[in-house]
Amino acid sequence: MNKSALHLMLAMAAAAACPAAVTPTVKPPKAIVMIYADDLGYGDVGCYGAKGIPTPAIDKLAEQGCRFTDAYSTTSVCTPSRYALFTGEYPWRKEGTGILPGDAALIIDTKKPTLPKMLQSHGYKTYMIGKWHLGLGEKGKKIDWNKHISPSPNEIGFDESFIFAATGDRVPCVILENGNVRNLDPNDPIEVSYKHNFPGLPNGKDNKDQLKLMWSHGHNQAIINGIGRIGFMKGGRSALWKDEENADIITDKAIEYIQKSAKAKEPFFLMFATHDIHVPRCPEKRFVGKSRHGVRGDVTVELDDCVRRITEALQQAGLEKDALVIFSSDNGPVLDDGYRDFAVRDNATHSPAGPFRAGKYSILEGGSRIPFIVKWPGVIKPGTTSKALLNQMDLGASLEQLLAPGKANSFRDSENVMPALLGKSAKGRDYHVINSTGKALAIRHGKWKFIPAGVAIRDGINGASAKMSKSPEGGSLFDLEKDPKELDNVASQHPDICEQMKAKLEEIRQR
Ligand code: NG6
Ligand code: CA
């Protein structure tokens, strides 16, 4: 056995012998605010290296808190990452957790333990604002958008919700408040179809003259607000959103909620899931031209403004010192994701995935290595950086240990990494299963990443034109410390490590 294999075995034995991470005793925060961006890459914000996109508010969070360099979203796309964040379970364990259409049924079993339910049980009021994309209503039943829709976030642990059902590029383009479409005129009912258009309505494919933003692939069905969408819809005209207003609308809601909760002296969890910087990228006019990287940079500046307004609201409500703020993204970056918004041209020399390769949809690091910042004044030392290995879904088990030290973990795959989150330990999880889409898995341990033979590898950061290959026979092994771009497959030099990583992945899969 060679030296590195021996090290790996010793590390594995030490991990097995170690008691579960002990959570330092601290007074629980009065506010837990998670700001969850969409498709924001590791390198898209200033404190992770971006030069041409000013993000002073996000950078300030890092200056006042801890910036993690080895944190991952659970997958490299939206729905399964969010599924894992809320359920603490790897999404590849369950069928039907891929990117959902806008008329899908809720995929979280309402009987399951969830992050918001756990927080409720410890006295927190919970509010879900922004992008949902986990389905609504019962399985097998067509959603009637004109009636109260249940189950919704309100049935999986959120006391209140104010959401976009799916994504900005999918119909229906309306906001739902506690299961009801907001601003709906009952005389103009909504109909939605992901199969066919409604008679007399234009589609984006044949009516390009009606589009203010041209599509590049897909996104050529219903036309709403001059933008082609995925799926067809009819009616609900008074309820339709204007994409350019959405960031302000959800931020106003979040601020109102912070003020209300502070006044009522109620501890709360605010899940603030922005639509930025997902397509269609439609910044409010005050952000147009505010970055050096076109519209994709401009919506990142808009995202930063949401962060600024929320952190200022916490401060004004006297909650700053009692607020645990977490900032992250649901998956890595993408340039052309279906609209001709010149994101490729305007990207120029910017590196959306920072030092990593590829982006959204990929098993390579760019797919799921994301910015992750945690701020908690007085508890987390300001301006720190941590290399602890984290998966976003660890928030469930970690917060549970913070609130109820010693309690059995309610979540299947979520691990208590609270000591690392608080900057009290350099160690996060031992293993993290990397997942692109579906059941394509790889595994990370220490500096090593192993992608088993045959797993699809997607390279590039453009939705339609990425290059596809497969992990070769014997698998791919990368030393991420030396080779963050995953260019040098060293599997043949370390067969023992490959075998052990493969066995560990199999063990986790079977767990
Ligand atoms: C893809 C869409 C893409 C985006 C993605 C979901 C096309 C051609 N592509 O199918 O634009 O909507 O789904 O993104 O339609 S996610 O961040 O919600 O996972
Ligand atoms: Ca996403």
Coordinates of C-alpha atoms and ligand atoms in Angstrom, one line a residue:
M1 CA 0.0 0.0 0.0
N2 CA 1.4 3.4 -0.9
K3 CA 1.7 6.3 1.6
S4 CA -1.3 8.4 0.6
A5 CA -3.5 5.3 0.7
L6 CA -2.2 4.6 4.2
H7 CA -3.0 8.2 5.2
L8 CA -6.5 7.9 3.9
M9 CA -7.1 4.6 5.8
L10 CA -5.7 6.2 9.0
A11 CA -8.0 9.2 8.5
M12 CA -11.0 6.9 8.0
A13 CA -10.2 5.0 11.1
A14 CA -9.8 8.2 13.1
A15 CA -13.1 9.6 11.8
A16 CA -14.9 6.4 12.8
A17 CA -13.4 6.5 16.3
C18 CA -14.3 10.2 16.8
P19 CA -17.4 11.1 18.8
A20 CA -20.0 13.2 17.0
A21 CA -18.9 16.8 16.6
V22 CA -19.6 18.6 19.9
T23 CA -21.5 21.9 19.4
P24 CA -20.2 24.8 21.5
T25 CA -22.9 26.1 23.8
V26 CA -24.1 29.5 22.6
K27 CA -27.4 31.3 23.1
P28 CA -29.6 30.6 20.1
P29 CA -30.0 33.5 17.7
K30 CA -33.2 35.5 17.6
A31 CA -33.1 35.5 13.8
I32 CA -31.9 33.0 11.3
V33 CA -31.8 34.4 7.8
M34 CA -30.8 32.4 4.9
I35 CA -30.2 34.3 1.7
Y36 CA -30.2 31.8 -1.1
A37 CA -29.2 33.0 -4.6
D38 CA -30.0 31.1 -7.8
D39 CA -27.2 30.0 -10.2
L40 CA -24.6 32.3 -8.5
G41 CA -21.1 30.8 -9.1
Y42 CA -18.2 30.6 -6.7
G43 CA -16.4 33.4 -8.5
D44 CA -19.3 35.7 -9.1
V45 CA -19.0 38.0 -6.0
G46 CA -16.1 40.2 -4.9
C47 CA -15.1 38.4 -1.8
Y48 CA -14.6 35.2 -3.9
G49 CA -12.6 37.0 -6.6
A50 CA -15.0 38.8 -9.0
K51 CA -13.4 42.1 -10.2
G52 CA -16.0 43.6 -12.5
I53 CA -19.2 43.0 -10.4
P54 CA -19.5 45.2 -7.3
T55 CA -21.0 43.3 -4.4
P56 CA -20.2 45.4 -1.4
A57 CA -23.0 44.1 0.8
I58 CA -22.1 40.4 0.2
D59 CA -18.4 41.2 0.7
K60 CA -19.4 43.0 4.0
L61 CA -21.1 39.8 5.2
A62 CA -17.7 38.0 4.7
E63 CA -15.8 40.8 6.4
Q64 CA -18.0 40.5 9.4
G65 CA -18.3 36.7 9.3
C66 CA -16.7 33.5 7.9
R67 CA -16.2 32.8 4.3
F68 CA -16.2 29.0 3.4
T69 CA -14.1 27.9 0.5
D70 CA -15.0 24.2 0.5
A71 CA -18.8 24.4 0.7
Y72 CA -21.1 22.7 -1.7
S73 CA -24.7 22.8 -2.8
T74 CA -26.0 19.3 -2.7
T75 CA -26.4 19.1 -6.5
S76 CA -25.6 21.3 -9.5
V77 CA -29.2 22.2 -10.2
C78 CA -32.0 23.8 -8.3
T79 CA -34.8 21.4 -7.3
P80 CA -32.7 18.7 -5.8
S81 CA -30.4 21.2 -4.0
R82 CA -33.4 22.8 -2.4
Y83 CA -35.0 19.4 -1.6
A84 CA -31.8 18.4 0.3
L85 CA -31.5 21.7 2.1
F86 CA -35.0 21.4 3.5
T87 CA -35.2 17.6 4.1
G88 CA -31.5 16.9 5.0
E89 CA -31.6 13.9 2.6
Y90 CA -29.6 13.3 -0.5
P91 CA -32.1 13.9 -3.4
W92 CA -30.7 11.0 -5.4
R93 CA -32.2 8.6 -2.9
K94 CA -35.7 9.6 -4.2
E95 CA -37.1 9.4 -7.7
G96 CA -38.7 12.6 -9.1
T97 CA -36.4 15.2 -7.5
G98 CA -35.0 16.5 -10.7
I99 CA -35.7 20.0 -12.2
L100 CA -39.5 20.3 -12.0
P101 CA -42.0 21.9 -14.4
G102 CA -44.1 24.7 -13.0
D103 CA -47.2 22.5 -12.5
A104 CA -45.5 19.7 -10.6
A105 CA -46.9 18.3 -7.3
L106 CA -45.1 18.9 -4.1
I107 CA -42.1 16.5 -3.8
I108 CA -41.5 16.8 -0.1
D109 CA -43.5 14.3 1.9
T110 CA -45.4 16.5 4.4
K111 CA -44.8 13.9 7.1
K112 CA -41.0 14.1 6.7
P113 CA -38.8 16.0 9.2
T114 CA -37.7 19.3 7.6
L115 CA -35.4 22.2 8.5
P116 CA -38.3 24.7 8.9
K117 CA -40.3 22.2 11.0
M118 CA -37.4 21.5 13.3
L119 CA -37.0 25.3 13.8
Q120 CA -40.7 25.7 14.5
S121 CA -40.4 23.0 17.2
H122 CA -37.8 25.2 18.8
G123 CA -40.0 28.3 18.9
Y124 CA -39.1 29.9 15.6
K125 CA -41.7 31.5 13.3
T126 CA -40.8 30.6 9.7
Y127 CA -41.2 32.4 6.5
M128 CA -40.5 31.2 3.0
I129 CA -39.9 34.0 0.4
G130 CA -39.0 33.7 -3.2
K131 CA -38.1 30.8 -5.5
W132 CA -39.7 27.5 -4.4
H133 CA -39.4 25.0 -7.3
L134 CA -40.4 22.0 -5.2
G135 CA -43.9 21.5 -6.5
L136 CA -47.3 22.4 -5.1
G137 CA -50.4 20.4 -4.4
E138 CA -51.1 16.7 -4.2
K139 CA -49.5 14.1 -6.5
G140 CA -51.7 13.0 -9.3
K141 CA -54.0 16.0 -9.0
K142 CA -54.0 18.9 -11.5
I143 CA -53.3 22.2 -9.8
D144 CA -56.2 24.6 -9.9
W145 CA -54.4 28.0 -9.7
N146 CA -57.7 29.8 -9.0
K147 CA -58.3 28.1 -5.6
H148 CA -56.3 27.7 -2.5
I149 CA -53.4 25.3 -3.3
S150 CA -52.3 22.8 -0.7
P151 CA -49.9 21.3 0.2
S152 CA -47.4 24.2 -0.2
P153 CA -44.5 25.5 1.8
N154 CA -47.0 26.1 4.5
E155 CA -47.5 22.3 5.0
I156 CA -43.8 21.5 5.3
G157 CA -42.9 23.8 8.1
F158 CA -43.3 27.4 6.9
D159 CA -45.8 29.5 8.9
E160 CA -46.1 31.8 6.0
S161 CA -45.0 31.9 2.3
F162 CA -44.6 34.3 -0.5
I163 CA -43.3 32.4 -3.5
F164 CA -42.6 32.0 -7.2
A165 CA -43.9 28.5 -7.8
A166 CA -41.0 27.3 -9.9
T167 CA -38.5 29.5 -11.8
G168 CA -38.8 32.8 -13.5
D169 CA -38.6 31.2 -16.9
R170 CA -41.5 28.8 -16.2
V171 CA -45.2 29.4 -16.1
P172 CA -47.3 30.4 -14.2
C173 CA -45.6 33.8 -13.9
V174 CA -47.4 34.7 -10.7
I175 CA -46.6 35.0 -7.0
L176 CA -48.4 32.8 -4.5
E177 CA -49.0 34.0 -1.0
N178 CA -49.8 31.3 1.5
G179 CA -51.1 29.0 -1.3
N180 CA -53.2 31.7 -3.1
V181 CA -52.3 33.5 -6.3
R182 CA -51.7 37.1 -5.4
N183 CA -53.7 39.8 -7.2
L184 CA -55.9 37.3 -9.1
D185 CA -59.1 38.5 -10.7
P186 CA -61.6 35.7 -10.4
N187 CA -63.1 36.8 -13.7
D188 CA -59.9 36.0 -15.5
P189 CA -59.0 32.5 -14.3
I190 CA -55.5 31.0 -14.8
E191 CA -55.0 27.9 -16.9
V192 CA -51.6 26.2 -17.3
S193 CA -50.4 23.5 -19.6
Y194 CA -46.9 22.0 -20.2
K195 CA -48.3 20.2 -23.2
H196 CA -50.1 22.6 -25.5
N197 CA -50.9 26.2 -26.1
F198 CA -54.3 27.7 -25.6
P199 CA -56.2 28.7 -28.8
G200 CA -55.6 32.3 -29.9
L201 CA -52.5 32.9 -27.8
P202 CA -49.1 33.6 -29.3
N203 CA -46.1 31.5 -28.6
G204 CA -42.4 32.7 -28.6
K205 CA -41.5 30.3 -31.4
D206 CA -43.6 31.9 -34.1
N207 CA -44.0 35.4 -32.7
K208 CA -40.5 36.6 -32.3
D209 CA -41.6 40.2 -33.0
Q210 CA -43.5 40.2 -29.7
L211 CA -40.3 39.3 -27.7
K212 CA -38.2 42.0 -25.9
L213 CA -35.8 39.2 -24.9
M214 CA -35.0 36.6 -27.6
W215 CA -34.6 32.9 -26.6
S216 CA -31.6 30.9 -27.6
H217 CA -32.9 27.4 -26.7
G218 CA -36.2 26.4 -25.2
H219 CA -38.2 29.3 -23.7
N220 CA -40.3 29.7 -26.8
Q221 CA -43.8 28.8 -25.4
A222 CA -46.0 31.3 -23.6
I223 CA -45.1 35.0 -24.0
I224 CA -45.3 36.9 -20.7
N225 CA -44.0 40.4 -20.2
G226 CA -42.4 40.2 -23.7
I227 CA -40.4 37.1 -22.7
G228 CA -40.8 33.5 -24.0
R229 CA -41.3 30.9 -21.2
I230 CA -41.3 27.2 -20.6
G231 CA -44.9 26.1 -20.6
F232 CA -48.1 27.7 -21.7
M233 CA -50.6 29.8 -19.6
K234 CA -53.8 31.7 -20.1
G235 CA -55.6 34.3 -18.0
G236 CA -54.6 35.7 -14.7
R237 CA -53.5 39.0 -16.3
S238 CA -53.8 41.1 -13.2
A239 CA -51.6 38.6 -11.3
L240 CA -48.7 38.4 -13.8
W241 CA -45.4 39.5 -12.6
K242 CA -43.1 42.0 -14.2
D243 CA -39.7 40.3 -13.9
E244 CA -37.9 43.7 -13.4
E245 CA -39.9 44.3 -10.2
N246 CA -39.6 40.9 -8.5
A247 CA -36.3 41.5 -6.6
D248 CA -37.8 44.6 -5.0
I249 CA -41.1 43.0 -4.3
I250 CA -39.6 40.0 -2.4
T251 CA -37.1 42.3 -0.6
D252 CA -39.9 44.6 0.6
K253 CA -41.8 41.5 1.9
A254 CA -38.7 40.3 3.8
I255 CA -38.1 43.7 5.4
E256 CA -41.7 44.0 6.4
Y257 CA -41.5 40.5 8.0
I258 CA -38.2 41.4 9.9
Q259 CA -39.8 44.6 11.3
K260 CA -43.0 42.8 12.2
S261 CA -41.1 39.9 14.0
A262 CA -38.8 42.3 15.8
K263 CA -41.8 44.3 17.1
A264 CA -43.5 41.1 18.2
K265 CA -40.2 39.9 19.7
E266 CA -40.7 36.6 17.9
P267 CA -37.7 34.6 17.0
F268 CA -37.8 33.8 13.3
F269 CA -36.3 31.9 10.4
L270 CA -36.5 33.8 7.1
M271 CA -35.7 31.8 4.0
F272 CA -35.0 34.4 1.3
A273 CA -34.6 32.6 -2.0
T274 CA -33.9 35.2 -4.7
H275 CA -34.6 34.7 -8.4
D276 CA -31.4 36.4 -9.2
I277 CA -29.2 35.5 -11.0
H278 CA -31.3 32.9 -12.9
V279 CA -32.7 33.5 -16.4
P280 CA -34.5 35.5 -17.6
R281 CA -32.1 38.1 -16.3
C282 CA -34.1 41.3 -16.0
P283 CA -32.6 43.9 -13.6
E284 CA -34.6 46.8 -12.4
K285 CA -33.6 49.9 -14.3
R286 CA -31.4 51.3 -11.5
F287 CA -29.1 48.3 -11.9
V288 CA -28.7 48.3 -15.6
G289 CA -25.1 48.9 -16.6
K290 CA -23.9 48.8 -13.0
S291 CA -21.4 45.9 -13.6
R292 CA -18.7 45.4 -16.2
H293 CA -20.3 42.2 -17.3
G294 CA -23.6 43.0 -18.9
V295 CA -26.9 41.8 -17.7
R296 CA -25.6 38.8 -15.8
G297 CA -23.4 41.1 -13.8
D298 CA -26.2 43.6 -13.4
V299 CA -28.6 41.1 -11.8
T300 CA -25.7 40.2 -9.4
V301 CA -25.5 43.8 -8.4
E302 CA -29.3 43.7 -7.9
L303 CA -28.9 40.6 -5.7
D304 CA -26.3 42.5 -3.7
D305 CA -28.8 45.3 -3.2
C306 CA -31.3 42.8 -1.7
V307 CA -28.6 41.6 0.7
R308 CA -27.8 45.2 1.6
R309 CA -31.4 46.1 2.3
I310 CA -32.0 42.9 4.4
T311 CA -28.9 43.4 6.5
E312 CA -29.8 47.1 7.1
A313 CA -33.3 46.0 8.1
L314 CA -31.9 43.6 10.7
Q315 CA -29.7 46.4 12.0
Q316 CA -32.6 48.9 12.1
A317 CA -34.7 46.4 13.9
G318 CA -32.0 46.0 16.6
L319 CA -31.4 42.4 15.6
E320 CA -28.0 42.6 14.0
K321 CA -26.1 41.1 17.0
D322 CA -28.7 38.3 17.4
A323 CA -29.0 37.3 13.8
L324 CA -27.3 34.3 12.2
V325 CA -27.1 35.2 8.5
I326 CA -26.2 32.6 5.9
F327 CA -25.5 33.4 2.3
S328 CA -25.2 30.8 -0.5
S329 CA -26.4 29.7 -3.9
D330 CA -28.3 26.6 -5.1
N331 CA -25.8 25.6 -7.8
G332 CA -22.9 26.8 -9.9
P333 CA -22.9 29.4 -12.7
V334 CA -24.2 29.3 -16.3
L335 CA -23.8 31.9 -19.0
D336 CA -26.3 31.1 -21.9
D337 CA -29.1 29.2 -20.1
G338 CA -31.6 29.7 -22.9
Y339 CA -31.9 33.5 -23.7
R340 CA -29.9 35.7 -25.9
D341 CA -28.9 38.1 -23.2
F342 CA -25.3 38.4 -24.3
A343 CA -24.0 36.8 -21.1
V344 CA -21.3 35.0 -23.1
R345 CA -20.0 38.0 -24.9
D346 CA -20.2 40.3 -21.8
N347 CA -18.5 37.7 -19.6
A348 CA -15.1 38.6 -21.1
T349 CA -12.4 37.6 -18.7
H350 CA -14.7 37.1 -15.7
S351 CA -14.5 33.6 -14.0
P352 CA -18.0 32.8 -12.8
A353 CA -16.8 29.5 -11.2
G354 CA -13.7 31.1 -9.7
P355 CA -10.7 28.7 -9.9
F356 CA -13.0 25.8 -10.8
R357 CA -14.0 24.2 -14.1
A358 CA -17.5 24.0 -15.6
G359 CA -20.7 25.2 -13.9
K360 CA -24.4 24.5 -13.5
Y361 CA -25.4 20.9 -14.4
S362 CA -21.9 19.5 -14.0
I363 CA -20.3 17.0 -11.7
L364 CA -17.1 19.1 -12.0
E365 CA -16.4 21.5 -9.1
G366 CA -17.9 24.5 -10.9
G367 CA -21.3 22.7 -10.7
S368 CA -21.7 22.7 -6.9
R369 CA -18.8 24.5 -5.2
I370 CA -20.6 27.7 -4.2
P371 CA -20.1 30.8 -2.1
F372 CA -21.1 30.1 1.5
I373 CA -20.8 32.9 4.1
V374 CA -22.0 32.8 7.7
K375 CA -22.2 35.8 9.9
W376 CA -23.1 35.9 13.5
P377 CA -21.7 38.9 15.4
G378 CA -20.1 38.1 18.8
V379 CA -20.1 34.4 18.0
I380 CA -18.3 34.0 14.7
K381 CA -14.9 35.8 14.4
P382 CA -15.2 38.5 11.7
G383 CA -13.1 38.3 8.5
T384 CA -12.3 34.6 8.8
T385 CA -12.0 31.9 6.1
S386 CA -12.6 28.2 6.6
K387 CA -11.6 25.2 4.5
A388 CA -14.1 22.9 6.3
L389 CA -15.9 20.6 4.0
L390 CA -19.6 21.4 4.0
N391 CA -22.8 20.5 2.3
Q392 CA -25.6 23.0 2.5
M393 CA -28.0 20.3 3.7
D394 CA -25.9 20.1 6.9
L395 CA -27.7 23.2 8.1
G396 CA -30.6 21.0 9.4
A397 CA -28.5 18.7 11.7
S398 CA -26.2 21.6 12.7
L399 CA -28.9 24.0 13.7
E400 CA -30.7 21.2 15.6
Q401 CA -27.6 20.6 17.7
L402 CA -27.3 24.3 18.3
L403 CA -30.9 24.5 19.6
A404 CA -31.0 21.1 21.3
P405 CA -27.5 19.9 22.1
G406 CA -27.3 16.1 22.3
K407 CA -30.6 15.5 20.5
A408 CA -30.6 12.6 18.0
N409 CA -30.2 13.8 14.5
S410 CA -33.7 14.1 12.8
F411 CA -32.2 14.0 9.3
R412 CA -31.0 11.2 7.2
D413 CA -27.9 12.6 5.5
S414 CA -27.5 16.0 7.2
E415 CA -24.4 16.2 9.5
N416 CA -23.7 18.4 12.5
V417 CA -21.0 20.7 11.3
M418 CA -21.9 23.5 13.7
P419 CA -18.4 23.8 15.2
A420 CA -17.1 24.5 11.7
L421 CA -19.9 26.9 10.9
L422 CA -19.1 28.9 14.1
G423 CA -15.4 28.9 13.2
K424 CA -14.6 26.8 16.3
S425 CA -13.3 23.9 14.3
A426 CA -11.5 23.6 11.0
K427 CA -13.2 20.3 10.3
G428 CA -16.5 19.9 8.6
R429 CA -17.8 16.6 7.2
D430 CA -15.5 13.7 6.3
Y431 CA -17.2 12.8 3.1
H432 CA -19.5 14.7 0.7
V433 CA -21.3 13.0 -2.1
I434 CA -21.2 15.3 -5.1
N435 CA -24.2 15.0 -7.4
S436 CA -24.7 16.7 -10.7
T437 CA -28.2 15.7 -11.9
G438 CA -30.1 12.4 -11.5
K439 CA -28.0 9.7 -10.0
A440 CA -24.6 10.8 -11.3
L441 CA -22.4 10.8 -8.2
A442 CA -18.9 11.5 -7.2
I443 CA -17.3 11.6 -3.8
R444 CA -15.0 14.1 -2.0
H445 CA -12.8 13.3 1.0
G446 CA -10.0 15.6 2.2
K447 CA -8.2 16.9 -0.9
W448 CA -9.4 14.0 -3.0
K449 CA -12.3 13.8 -5.4
F450 CA -13.3 10.6 -7.1
I451 CA -15.7 10.3 -10.1
P452 CA -16.5 6.6 -10.8
A453 CA -16.1 5.2 -14.3
G454 CA -18.9 5.9 -16.7
V455 CA -20.3 9.0 -14.8
A456 CA -21.2 11.8 -17.3
I457 CA -18.9 14.8 -17.1
R458 CA -20.2 18.0 -18.5
D459 CA -17.6 20.7 -19.3
G460 CA -18.4 24.4 -20.0
I461 CA -20.7 27.0 -18.6
N462 CA -23.2 27.3 -21.4
G463 CA -26.5 25.4 -21.1
A464 CA -26.7 24.0 -24.6
S465 CA -23.2 23.9 -25.9
A466 CA -21.3 22.2 -23.0
K467 CA -19.0 19.3 -24.0
M468 CA -20.0 15.9 -22.7
S469 CA -17.7 13.0 -21.9
K470 CA -17.6 10.1 -19.4
S471 CA -15.3 9.3 -16.5
P472 CA -12.9 6.7 -18.0
E473 CA -12.5 3.1 -17.0
G474 CA -10.8 3.1 -13.5
G475 CA -12.6 6.4 -12.7
S476 CA -11.2 9.9 -12.3
L477 CA -9.2 10.9 -9.2
F478 CA -8.3 14.6 -8.7
D479 CA -6.1 16.2 -6.1
L480 CA -8.2 19.4 -5.6
E481 CA -5.4 21.1 -3.6
K482 CA -3.0 20.9 -6.5
D483 CA -5.5 20.7 -9.3
P484 CA -8.7 22.6 -8.6
K485 CA -9.5 22.6 -12.3
E486 CA -9.7 18.8 -12.4
L487 CA -7.4 18.5 -15.4
D488 CA -5.0 15.8 -14.2
N489 CA -6.6 12.5 -13.6
V490 CA -4.3 10.6 -11.2
A491 CA -6.4 7.5 -10.7
S492 CA -3.8 5.2 -12.2
Q493 CA -1.2 6.4 -9.7
H494 CA -3.5 5.8 -6.6
P495 CA -5.5 2.7 -7.2
D496 CA -6.0 2.1 -3.5
I497 CA -7.5 5.5 -2.9
C498 CA -9.8 5.0 -5.8
E499 CA -11.0 1.6 -4.4
Q500 CA -11.6 3.1 -1.0
M501 CA -13.4 6.1 -2.3
K502 CA -15.5 3.9 -4.5
A503 CA -16.3 1.6 -1.6
K504 CA -17.3 4.5 0.6
L505 CA -19.5 6.0 -2.0
E506 CA -21.2 2.6 -2.3
E507 CA -21.6 2.3 1.4
I508 CA -23.3 5.8 1.6
R509 CA -25.5 4.9 -1.3
Q510 CA -26.7 1.8 0.5
R511 CA -27.1 3.5 3.9
Ligands
NG6_1 C1 -33.5 24.0 -17.9 C2 -33.8 25.3 -18.7 C3 -33.0 26.3 -18.0 C4 -33.3 26.4 -16.5 C5 -33.1 25.1 -15.9 C6 -33.5 25.0 -14.4 C7 -34.2 25.1 -21.1 C8 -33.6 24.9 -22.4 N1 -33.3 25.1 -20.1 O1 -34.3 22.9 -18.4 O2 -33.2 27.6 -18.6 O3 -34.6 26.9 -16.3 O4 -33.9 24.1 -16.5 O5 -32.7 25.8 -13.7 O6 -35.4 25.1 -20.9 S1 -32.6 25.6 -12.1 O7 -31.7 26.6 -11.6 O8 -34.0 25.9 -11.6 O9 -32.3 24.2 -11.9
CA2 CA -30.5 27.3 -9.8

